[in-house]
mmCIF file of C-alpha atoms in Angstrom:
data_model
loop_
_atom_site.group_PDB
_atom_site.id
_atom_site.type_symbol
_atom_site.label_atom_id
_atom_site.label_comp_id
_atom_site.label_asym_id
_atom_site.label_seq_id
_atom_site.Cartn_x
_atom_site.Cartn_y
_atom_site.Cartn_z
ATOM 1 C CA MET H 1 -20.744 -4.294 -26.596
ATOM 2 C CA GLN H 2 -19.032 -5.673 -23.528
ATOM 3 C CA GLN H 3 -19.852 -9.272 -22.731
ATOM 4 C CA PRO H 4 -21.325 -9.952 -19.271
ATOM 5 C CA ASP H 5 -18.960 -11.505 -16.771
ATOM 6 C CA PRO H 6 -19.757 -15.236 -16.629
ATOM 7 C CA LEU H 7 -18.946 -15.370 -12.911
ATOM 8 C CA ILE H 8 -21.679 -12.910 -11.910
ATOM 9 C CA GLY H 9 -24.430 -14.911 -10.240
ATOM 10 C CA ARG H 10 -22.291 -18.014 -9.899
ATOM 11 C CA ARG H 11 -21.626 -19.700 -6.561
ATOM 12 C CA LEU H 12 -18.224 -20.879 -5.408
ATOM 13 C CA LYS H 13 -19.061 -23.042 -2.404
ATOM 14 C CA GLN H 14 -21.200 -20.825 -0.171
ATOM 15 C CA TYR H 15 -20.095 -17.600 -1.882
ATOM 16 C CA GLU H 16 -22.483 -16.060 -4.418
ATOM 17 C CA ILE H 17 -20.669 -13.641 -6.755
ATOM 18 C CA GLN H 18 -22.660 -10.425 -7.193
ATOM 19 C CA ALA H 19 -20.589 -7.669 -8.823
ATOM 20 C CA VAL H 20 -17.152 -6.762 -10.153
ATOM 21 C CA ILE H 21 -15.067 -4.521 -7.896
ATOM 22 C CA GLY H 22 -11.893 -4.346 -9.973
ATOM 23 C CA ARG H 23 -9.513 -6.142 -12.284
ATOM 24 C CA GLY H 24 -5.725 -6.385 -12.193
ATOM 25 C CA GLY H 25 -2.858 -8.151 -13.847
ATOM 26 C CA MET H 26 -3.124 -11.188 -11.586
ATOM 27 C CA ALA H 27 -6.766 -11.413 -10.552
ATOM 28 C CA SER H 28 -10.286 -10.036 -10.761
ATOM 29 C CA VAL H 29 -11.982 -8.954 -7.535
ATOM 30 C CA TYR H 30 -15.694 -9.422 -6.938
ATOM 31 C CA ARG H 31 -18.230 -8.549 -4.298
ATOM 32 C CA ALA H 32 -19.898 -11.717 -3.048
ATOM 33 C CA PHE H 33 -22.274 -12.915 -0.359
ATOM 34 C CA ASP H 34 -21.367 -15.655 2.102
ATOM 35 C CA HIS H 35 -24.560 -17.678 2.592
ATOM 36 C CA HIS H 36 -23.153 -19.555 5.592
ATOM 37 C CA LEU H 37 -22.138 -16.538 7.673
ATOM 38 C CA ARG H 38 -24.638 -14.129 6.043
ATOM 39 C CA ARG H 39 -22.136 -11.402 5.270
ATOM 40 C CA ALA H 40 -20.668 -9.594 2.283
ATOM 41 C CA VAL H 41 -17.127 -10.562 1.290
ATOM 42 C CA ALA H 42 -14.628 -9.891 -1.469
ATOM 43 C CA ILE H 43 -13.483 -12.740 -3.705
ATOM 44 C CA LYS H 44 -10.244 -12.484 -5.644
ATOM 45 C CA VAL H 45 -10.277 -14.890 -8.589
ATOM 46 C CA LEU H 46 -6.827 -15.579 -9.999
ATOM 47 C CA LEU H 47 -6.358 -15.346 -13.737
ATOM 48 C CA PRO H 48 -5.811 -18.781 -15.304
ATOM 49 C CA SER H 49 -2.456 -17.671 -16.713
ATOM 50 C CA VAL H 50 -1.286 -16.874 -13.175
ATOM 51 C CA ALA H 51 -2.859 -19.824 -11.384
ATOM 52 C CA GLN H 52 -1.244 -22.244 -13.839
ATOM 53 C CA LEU H 53 2.316 -21.066 -13.195
ATOM 54 C CA PRO H 54 4.341 -23.978 -11.757
ATOM 55 C CA GLY H 55 4.160 -23.966 -7.977
ATOM 56 C CA PHE H 56 2.240 -20.679 -7.816
ATOM 57 C CA LEU H 57 -0.876 -22.001 -6.096
ATOM 58 C CA ASP H 58 1.114 -23.798 -3.404
ATOM 59 C CA ARG H 59 3.145 -20.663 -2.645
ATOM 60 C CA PHE H 60 0.056 -18.463 -2.770
ATOM 61 C CA ARG H 61 -1.777 -20.733 -0.322
ATOM 62 C CA GLN H 62 1.153 -20.744 2.093
ATOM 63 C CA GLU H 63 1.460 -16.969 1.975
ATOM 64 C CA ALA H 64 -2.306 -16.513 2.455
ATOM 65 C CA GLN H 65 -2.095 -18.663 5.566
ATOM 66 C CA LEU H 66 0.750 -16.515 6.896
ATOM 67 C CA ILE H 67 -1.169 -13.277 6.274
ATOM 68 C CA ALA H 68 -4.314 -14.709 7.874
ATOM 69 C CA ARG H 69 -2.365 -15.386 11.071
ATOM 70 C CA LEU H 70 -1.132 -11.801 11.369
ATOM 71 C CA ASN H 71 -4.533 -10.520 12.572
ATOM 72 C CA HIS H 72 -3.522 -6.851 12.307
ATOM 73 C CA PRO H 73 -6.173 -4.089 12.118
ATOM 74 C CA ASN H 74 -4.454 -2.515 9.104
ATOM 75 C CA ILE H 75 -3.938 -5.750 7.144
ATOM 76 C CA ILE H 76 -6.665 -7.282 5.001
ATOM 77 C CA GLN H 77 -8.393 -10.228 6.663
ATOM 78 C CA ILE H 78 -8.344 -13.488 4.726
ATOM 79 C CA TYR H 79 -11.261 -15.864 5.276
ATOM 80 C CA ASP H 80 -10.804 -18.700 2.803
ATOM 81 C CA ILE H 81 -8.740 -19.944 -0.127
ATOM 82 C CA ASP H 82 -9.702 -22.742 -2.477
ATOM 83 C CA THR H 83 -9.827 -24.066 -6.032
ATOM 84 C CA ASP H 84 -13.215 -24.828 -7.564
ATOM 85 C CA PRO H 85 -13.687 -28.268 -9.210
ATOM 86 C CA SER H 86 -13.810 -26.418 -12.537
ATOM 87 C CA GLY H 87 -10.305 -25.052 -11.876
ATOM 88 C CA ILE H 88 -11.175 -21.554 -10.625
ATOM 89 C CA SER H 89 -8.686 -20.561 -7.909
ATOM 90 C CA TYR H 90 -9.821 -17.865 -5.522
ATOM 91 C CA ILE H 91 -9.257 -16.234 -2.183
ATOM 92 C CA VAL H 92 -12.022 -14.847 0.040
ATOM 93 C CA GLU H 93 -11.211 -11.624 1.882
ATOM 94 C CA GLN H 94 -12.667 -8.896 4.035
ATOM 95 C CA LEU H 95 -14.802 -6.498 1.979
ATOM 96 C CA LEU H 96 -13.599 -2.920 2.486
ATOM 97 C CA ALA H 97 -15.797 0.123 1.929
ATOM 98 C CA GLY H 98 -13.246 2.146 -0.042
ATOM 99 C CA PRO H 99 -12.112 4.399 -1.600
ATOM 100 C CA ASN H 100 -8.488 3.453 -2.076
ATOM 101 C CA LEU H 101 -5.625 5.864 -1.572
ATOM 102 C CA ALA H 102 -5.022 6.232 -5.313
ATOM 103 C CA GLN H 103 -8.571 7.556 -5.707
ATOM 104 C CA LEU H 104 -8.078 9.950 -2.803
ATOM 105 C CA ILE H 105 -4.826 11.265 -4.270
ATOM 106 C CA GLN H 106 -6.475 11.765 -7.652
ATOM 107 C CA THR H 107 -9.356 13.682 -6.058
ATOM 108 C CA VAL H 108 -7.084 15.933 -4.006
ATOM 109 C CA VAL H 109 -4.806 16.717 -6.960
ATOM 110 C CA SER H 110 -7.709 17.347 -9.348
ATOM 111 C CA ARG H 111 -9.109 19.911 -6.904
ATOM 112 C CA GLY H 112 -5.788 21.714 -6.658
ATOM 113 C CA GLN H 113 -5.538 20.824 -2.970
ATOM 114 C CA GLN H 114 -2.868 19.207 -0.815
ATOM 115 C CA PHE H 115 -2.879 16.552 1.863
ATOM 116 C CA THR H 116 -2.228 18.047 5.271
ATOM 117 C CA PRO H 117 0.588 16.805 7.508
ATOM 118 C CA ASN H 118 -2.008 15.102 9.699
ATOM 119 C CA GLU H 119 -3.435 13.112 6.799
ATOM 120 C CA VAL H 120 -0.062 12.033 5.438
ATOM 121 C CA LEU H 121 1.328 11.055 8.825
ATOM 122 C CA VAL H 122 -1.728 9.188 10.084
ATOM 123 C CA ILE H 123 -2.153 7.181 6.884
ATOM 124 C CA GLY H 124 1.596 6.613 6.754
ATOM 125 C CA GLN H 125 1.656 5.391 10.342
ATOM 126 C CA GLN H 126 -1.149 2.902 9.729
ATOM 127 C CA VAL H 127 0.434 1.456 6.591
ATOM 128 C CA ALA H 128 3.846 1.389 8.261
ATOM 129 C CA GLY H 129 2.376 -0.538 11.177
ATOM 130 C CA ALA H 130 0.863 -3.091 8.822
ATOM 131 C CA LEU H 131 4.139 -3.541 6.966
ATOM 132 C CA ASP H 132 6.113 -3.802 10.183
ATOM 133 C CA ALA H 133 3.810 -6.587 11.395
ATOM 134 C CA ALA H 134 4.332 -8.420 8.108
ATOM 135 C CA HIS H 135 8.096 -7.939 8.321
ATOM 136 C CA GLN H 136 8.139 -9.262 11.888
ATOM 137 C CA ALA H 137 6.462 -12.396 10.509
ATOM 138 C CA GLY H 138 9.079 -12.662 7.763
ATOM 139 C CA ILE H 139 6.872 -11.398 4.910
ATOM 140 C CA ILE H 140 7.791 -8.723 2.360
ATOM 141 C CA HIS H 141 4.808 -7.185 0.560
ATOM 142 C CA ARG H 142 6.651 -6.190 -2.675
ATOM 143 C CA ASP H 143 3.741 -4.196 -4.142
ATOM 144 C CA VAL H 144 3.062 -1.279 -1.803
ATOM 145 C CA LYS H 145 1.192 1.387 -3.780
ATOM 146 C CA PRO H 146 -1.844 3.654 -3.273
ATOM 147 C CA ASP H 147 -4.176 1.225 -5.051
ATOM 148 C CA ASN H 148 -3.425 -1.353 -2.354
ATOM 149 C CA VAL H 149 -4.293 0.912 0.577
ATOM 150 C CA ILE H 150 -8.063 1.031 1.104
ATOM 151 C CA ARG H 151 -10.075 3.003 3.630
ATOM 152 C CA ASP H 152 -12.651 0.997 5.554
ATOM 153 C CA SER H 153 -15.983 2.300 6.820
ATOM 154 C CA ASP H 154 -14.526 3.035 10.274
ATOM 155 C CA GLY H 155 -11.772 5.264 8.855
ATOM 156 C CA ARG H 156 -8.938 2.741 9.142
ATOM 157 C CA TYR H 157 -6.576 2.354 6.201
ATOM 158 C CA VAL H 158 -5.994 -1.285 5.331
ATOM 159 C CA LEU H 159 -3.096 -2.740 3.352
ATOM 160 C CA THR H 160 -4.307 -5.255 0.778
ATOM 161 C CA ASP H 161 -3.097 -7.431 -2.079
ATOM 162 C CA PHE H 162 -0.359 -9.597 -0.649
ATOM 163 C CA GLY H 163 -0.652 -11.682 -3.819
ATOM 164 C CA ILE H 164 3.027 -11.296 -4.754
ATOM 165 C CA ALA H 165 4.330 -11.192 -1.186
ATOM 166 C CA ARG H 166 7.298 -13.389 -0.396
ATOM 167 C CA GLN H 167 8.792 -14.851 2.719
ATOM 168 C CA MET H 168 12.196 -13.356 3.418
ATOM 169 C CA ASP H 169 13.850 -16.759 3.311
ATOM 170 C CA ALA H 170 12.151 -17.830 0.085
ATOM 171 C CA ASN H 171 14.710 -18.617 -2.599
ATOM 172 C CA THR H 172 12.791 -17.072 -5.488
ATOM 173 C CA ASN H 173 13.706 -14.593 -8.199
ATOM 174 C CA LEU H 174 11.847 -11.378 -8.901
ATOM 175 C CA THR H 175 11.225 -12.439 -12.472
ATOM 176 C CA GLU H 176 8.633 -15.105 -13.061
ATOM 177 C CA ALA H 177 7.451 -16.102 -16.535
ATOM 178 C CA GLY H 178 9.655 -13.357 -17.998
ATOM 179 C CA MET H 179 8.030 -10.544 -16.004
ATOM 180 C CA ILE H 180 9.240 -8.106 -13.368
ATOM 181 C CA ILE H 181 6.965 -8.577 -10.371
ATOM 182 C CA GLY H 182 5.719 -5.335 -8.857
ATOM 183 C CA SER H 183 4.553 -1.858 -9.904
ATOM 184 C CA PRO H 184 7.303 0.120 -11.699
ATOM 185 C CA GLU H 185 6.370 3.546 -10.292
ATOM 186 C CA TYR H 186 6.844 2.289 -6.714
ATOM 187 C CA MET H 187 9.538 -0.339 -7.225
ATOM 188 C CA ALA H 188 12.761 -0.269 -5.223
ATOM 189 C CA PRO H 189 16.020 -0.452 -7.222
ATOM 190 C CA GLU H 190 16.964 -3.871 -5.869
ATOM 191 C CA GLN H 191 13.531 -5.222 -6.775
ATOM 192 C CA ALA H 192 13.835 -3.893 -10.315
ATOM 193 C CA GLN H 193 17.212 -5.604 -10.676
ATOM 194 C CA GLY H 194 16.125 -8.957 -9.256
ATOM 195 C CA LEU H 195 18.445 -8.639 -6.245
ATOM 196 C CA PRO H 196 17.700 -10.020 -2.759
ATOM 197 C CA LEU H 197 14.858 -8.257 -0.963
ATOM 198 C CA SER H 198 14.455 -7.105 2.627
ATOM 199 C CA PRO H 199 12.077 -4.892 4.623
ATOM 200 C CA ALA H 200 13.986 -1.961 3.098
ATOM 201 C CA THR H 201 12.259 -2.799 -0.196
ATOM 202 C CA ASP H 202 8.903 -1.941 1.360
ATOM 203 C CA VAL H 203 10.404 1.112 3.098
ATOM 204 C CA TYR H 204 11.293 2.470 -0.345
ATOM 205 C CA ALA H 205 7.831 1.794 -1.775
ATOM 206 C CA LEU H 206 6.084 3.372 1.217
ATOM 207 C CA ALA H 207 8.322 6.421 0.833
ATOM 208 C CA ILE H 208 7.207 6.744 -2.798
ATOM 209 C CA VAL H 209 3.556 6.544 -1.700
ATOM 210 C CA LEU H 210 3.966 9.265 0.937
ATOM 211 C CA TYR H 211 6.050 11.341 -1.486
ATOM 212 C CA GLU H 212 3.103 11.197 -3.891
ATOM 213 C CA MET H 213 0.693 12.276 -1.163
ATOM 214 C CA ILE H 214 2.928 15.204 -0.243
ATOM 215 C CA ALA H 215 3.994 16.349 -3.713
ATOM 216 C CA GLY H 216 0.903 15.392 -5.689
ATOM 217 C CA ARG H 217 2.994 13.212 -7.980
ATOM 218 C CA VAL H 218 5.516 10.399 -7.897
ATOM 219 C CA PRO H 219 9.198 11.395 -8.162
ATOM 220 C CA PHE H 220 9.612 9.774 -11.581
ATOM 221 C CA ARG H 221 6.967 10.296 -14.259
ATOM 222 C CA SER H 222 8.261 7.885 -16.834
ATOM 223 C CA THR H 223 6.681 7.272 -20.218
ATOM 224 C CA THR H 224 7.224 3.504 -20.104
ATOM 225 C CA PRO H 225 7.539 0.889 -17.339
ATOM 226 C CA ILE H 226 11.104 0.183 -18.443
ATOM 227 C CA GLN H 227 12.039 3.848 -18.096
ATOM 228 C CA ALA H 228 10.475 3.906 -14.622
ATOM 229 C CA VAL H 229 12.655 0.965 -13.614
ATOM 230 C CA VAL H 230 15.762 2.673 -15.022
ATOM 231 C CA ASP H 231 14.946 5.881 -13.141
ATOM 232 C CA HIS H 232 14.572 4.061 -9.836
ATOM 233 C CA VAL H 233 17.892 2.305 -10.373
ATOM 234 C CA GLN H 234 19.952 5.218 -11.698
ATOM 235 C CA THR H 235 18.339 8.633 -11.115
ATOM 236 C CA PRO H 236 18.316 10.497 -7.783
ATOM 237 C CA PRO H 237 14.722 11.517 -6.971
ATOM 238 C CA PRO H 238 14.004 15.251 -6.787
ATOM 239 C CA PRO H 239 13.328 16.434 -3.228
ATOM 240 C CA PRO H 240 9.596 16.648 -2.458
ATOM 241 C CA SER H 241 10.042 20.361 -1.720
ATOM 242 C CA THR H 242 10.573 20.759 -5.476
ATOM 243 C CA TYR H 243 6.803 20.408 -5.783
ATOM 244 C CA ARG H 244 5.699 21.712 -2.372
ATOM 245 C CA ALA H 245 7.452 24.813 -1.138
ATOM 246 C CA ASP H 246 5.983 24.814 2.380
ATOM 247 C CA LEU H 247 7.887 21.695 3.463
ATOM 248 C CA PRO H 248 10.530 22.050 6.184
ATOM 249 C CA PRO H 249 14.025 21.327 4.791
ATOM 250 C CA LEU H 250 14.425 18.300 7.052
ATOM 251 C CA VAL H 251 11.580 16.538 5.237
ATOM 252 C CA ASP H 252 13.784 16.410 2.137
ATOM 253 C CA LEU H 253 16.515 14.851 4.262
ATOM 254 C CA VAL H 254 14.153 12.125 5.477
ATOM 255 C CA PHE H 255 13.175 11.206 1.922
ATOM 256 C CA GLN H 256 16.809 11.304 0.853
ATOM 257 C CA ARG H 257 17.464 8.450 3.257
ATOM 258 C CA ALA H 258 14.243 6.519 2.622
ATOM 259 C CA LEU H 259 14.802 6.618 -1.155
ATOM 260 C CA THR H 260 18.522 5.976 -1.278
ATOM 261 C CA LYS H 261 19.512 3.373 -3.861
ATOM 262 C CA ASP H 262 21.368 1.250 -1.304
ATOM 263 C CA PRO H 263 18.805 -0.659 0.784
ATOM 264 C CA GLN H 264 21.260 -1.031 3.666
ATOM 265 C CA GLN H 265 21.370 2.760 4.032
ATOM 266 C CA ARG H 266 17.594 3.213 4.310
ATOM 267 C CA TYR H 267 15.621 3.334 7.521
ATOM 268 C CA PRO H 268 15.676 0.040 9.434
ATOM 269 C CA SER H 269 11.883 -0.186 9.425
ATOM 270 C CA THR H 270 8.786 1.435 7.990
ATOM 271 C CA LEU H 271 7.836 2.704 11.447
ATOM 272 C CA ALA H 272 11.241 4.357 11.890
ATOM 273 C CA PHE H 273 10.794 6.132 8.550
ATOM 274 C CA VAL H 274 7.331 7.499 9.366
ATOM 275 C CA GLU H 275 8.414 8.538 12.861
ATOM 276 C CA ASP H 276 11.367 10.472 11.418
ATOM 277 C CA LEU H 277 9.034 12.086 8.888
ATOM 278 C CA ARG H 278 6.733 13.152 11.725
ATOM 279 C CA ARG H 279 9.601 14.725 13.644
ATOM 280 C CA ALA H 280 10.940 16.501 10.574
ATOM 281 C CA TRP H 281 7.590 17.858 9.409
ATOM 282 C CA LEU H 282 6.297 18.922 12.820
ATOM 283 C CA GLY H 283 9.638 20.090 14.205
ATOM 284 C CA VAL H 284 9.645 17.875 17.295
ATOM 285 C CA GLY H 285 12.296 15.533 18.682
ATOM 286 C CA GLN H 286 15.324 14.466 16.656
ATOM 287 C CA VAL H 287 15.643 13.506 13.007
ATOM 288 C CA GLN H 288 17.988 10.730 11.901
ATOM 289 C CA GLY H 289 18.596 12.460 8.582
ATOM 290 C CA ALA H 290 20.279 11.088 5.506
ATOM 291 C CA ALA H 291 22.108 7.775 5.597
ATOM 292 C CA GLY H 292 25.445 8.039 7.315
ATOM 293 C CA MET H 293 24.728 11.472 8.792
ATOM 294 C CA PRO H 294 24.539 12.195 12.523
ATOM 295 C CA THR H 295 21.266 12.704 14.313
ATOM 296 C CA ILE H 296 19.970 16.239 13.856
ATOM 297 C CA PRO H 297 18.215 17.930 16.801
ATOM 298 C CA VAL H 298 15.080 19.897 15.994
ATOM 299 C CA PRO H 299 13.846 22.738 18.222
ATOM 300 C CA PRO H 300 10.565 21.710 19.881
ATOM 301 C CA LEU H 301 7.328 23.495 19.127
ATOM 302 C CA GLY H 302 5.641 25.644 21.721
ATOM 303 C CA GLY H 303 3.091 23.001 22.720
ATOM 304 C CA PRO H 304 3.129 19.284 23.453
ATOM 305 C CA THR H 305 3.339 16.767 20.664
ATOM 306 C CA PRO H 306 -0.114 15.401 19.819
ATOM 307 C CA PRO H 307 -0.475 11.627 20.187
ATOM 308 C CA PRO H 308 -1.028 9.528 17.073
ATOM 309 C CA ALA H 309 -4.682 9.126 16.179
ATOM 310 C CA ALA H 310 -6.819 7.864 13.372
ATOM 311 C CA LEU H 311 -7.652 10.284 10.580
ATOM 312 C CA HIS H 312 -11.378 10.080 11.292
ATOM 313 C CA ASP H 313 -11.146 11.027 14.981
ATOM 314 C CA GLN H 314 -8.387 13.650 15.099
ATOM 315 C CA PRO H 315 -9.041 17.135 13.690
ATOM 316 C CA THR H 316 -6.775 18.113 10.845
ATOM 317 C CA GLN H 317 -6.044 21.410 12.607
ATOM 318 C CA VAL H 318 -4.084 19.603 15.344
ATOM 319 C CA TRP H 319 -1.091 19.277 13.014
ATOM 320 C CA SER H 320 -1.964 21.817 10.355
ATOM 321 C CA GLN H 321 -3.852 25.057 9.985
ATOM 322 C CA ALA H 322 -5.125 24.001 6.564
ATOM 323 C CA PRO H 323 -8.937 23.697 6.472
ATOM 324 C CA ALA H 324 -10.418 20.238 6.594
ATOM 325 C CA ARG H 325 -12.214 18.955 3.517
ATOM 326 C CA PRO H 326 -14.619 16.102 2.927
ATOM 327 C CA ILE H 327 -13.202 12.800 1.790
ATOM 328 C CA PRO H 328 -14.909 11.587 -1.406
ATOM 329 C CA PRO H 329 -17.287 8.628 -1.114
ATOM 330 C CA ALA H 330 -16.352 5.102 -2.066
ATOM 331 C CA ALA H 331 -15.986 4.402 -5.748
ATOM 332 C CA TYR H 332 -17.216 0.855 -5.424
ATOM 333 C CA PRO H 333 -20.739 -0.047 -6.566
ATOM 334 C CA PRO H 334 -23.385 -0.068 -3.821
ATOM 335 C CA PRO H 335 -23.923 -3.494 -2.279
ATOM 336 C CA PRO H 336 -26.959 -5.420 -3.494
ATOM 337 C CA PRO H 337 -29.406 -6.553 -0.809
ATOM 338 C CA PRO H 338 -28.715 -9.951 0.774
ATOM 339 C CA PRO H 339 -30.507 -12.812 -0.946
#
């Protein structure tokens, strides 16, 4: 029988912990109620083994302060960070309705369906915008994956979990306490090898996420984390058209550049990558193509290019003739009533 979580019902300052949302390798996330501002929040409680790493709390606090100053609609809002007198270190964040993108992908694949171009491009544009804002502030996320992209109640997709983010000028290694930091299925080759990072590291990870949305799977299905790392370092990824025959050929070219092993040959920004993907998939404008190749003109479509819009307010049929389908409800537990 599973033991009850000792933090449920406990108060950390004005925050009353009410329910578990999820658990990860670095922290547990709880739903809580802020008695001062009378609102629901999320509290991320760091695992003791992580919080006790030398210098970790100081770095984590500095990075949380940087993220809080970004104030971007597609980046998680941070409200507070503190350490309880008993030694519990936690961060208080915006509570998002969910589901996360990993849950959406699982639902779509299990139903034998596919994401439409509109869905992939709109979600990709929102995440790319969040990453670009972080990069402009000198922050590399380092753990971009579907689990860390959560849909809010208004339809926005929000990038979360900057817990292992690093400033670009930080002189730190990728390995801490003998571990590779990041998620192997989405890890750029330079990250897996402990080499210097840049915004191109997040470009690679975002490309893996959008590849998974398009193809219904990641490019490398490895049996172990070590094998996943080896594949990212050594093995060319199969083109996404391998798993989705209706893709225009230029889409493969876009992913060839975004997923190249050399970070200097990738797209210069996440926004540039998603914009090139839009042009390639919809057949509008010009596509930059693979690294080192000249710009490739694409014949325009018969009508005007639709402006970017949020997934909840733009019909899927604008960019695709595929029928729209309902998005599954949030997987989080329903909120308890305020005390």
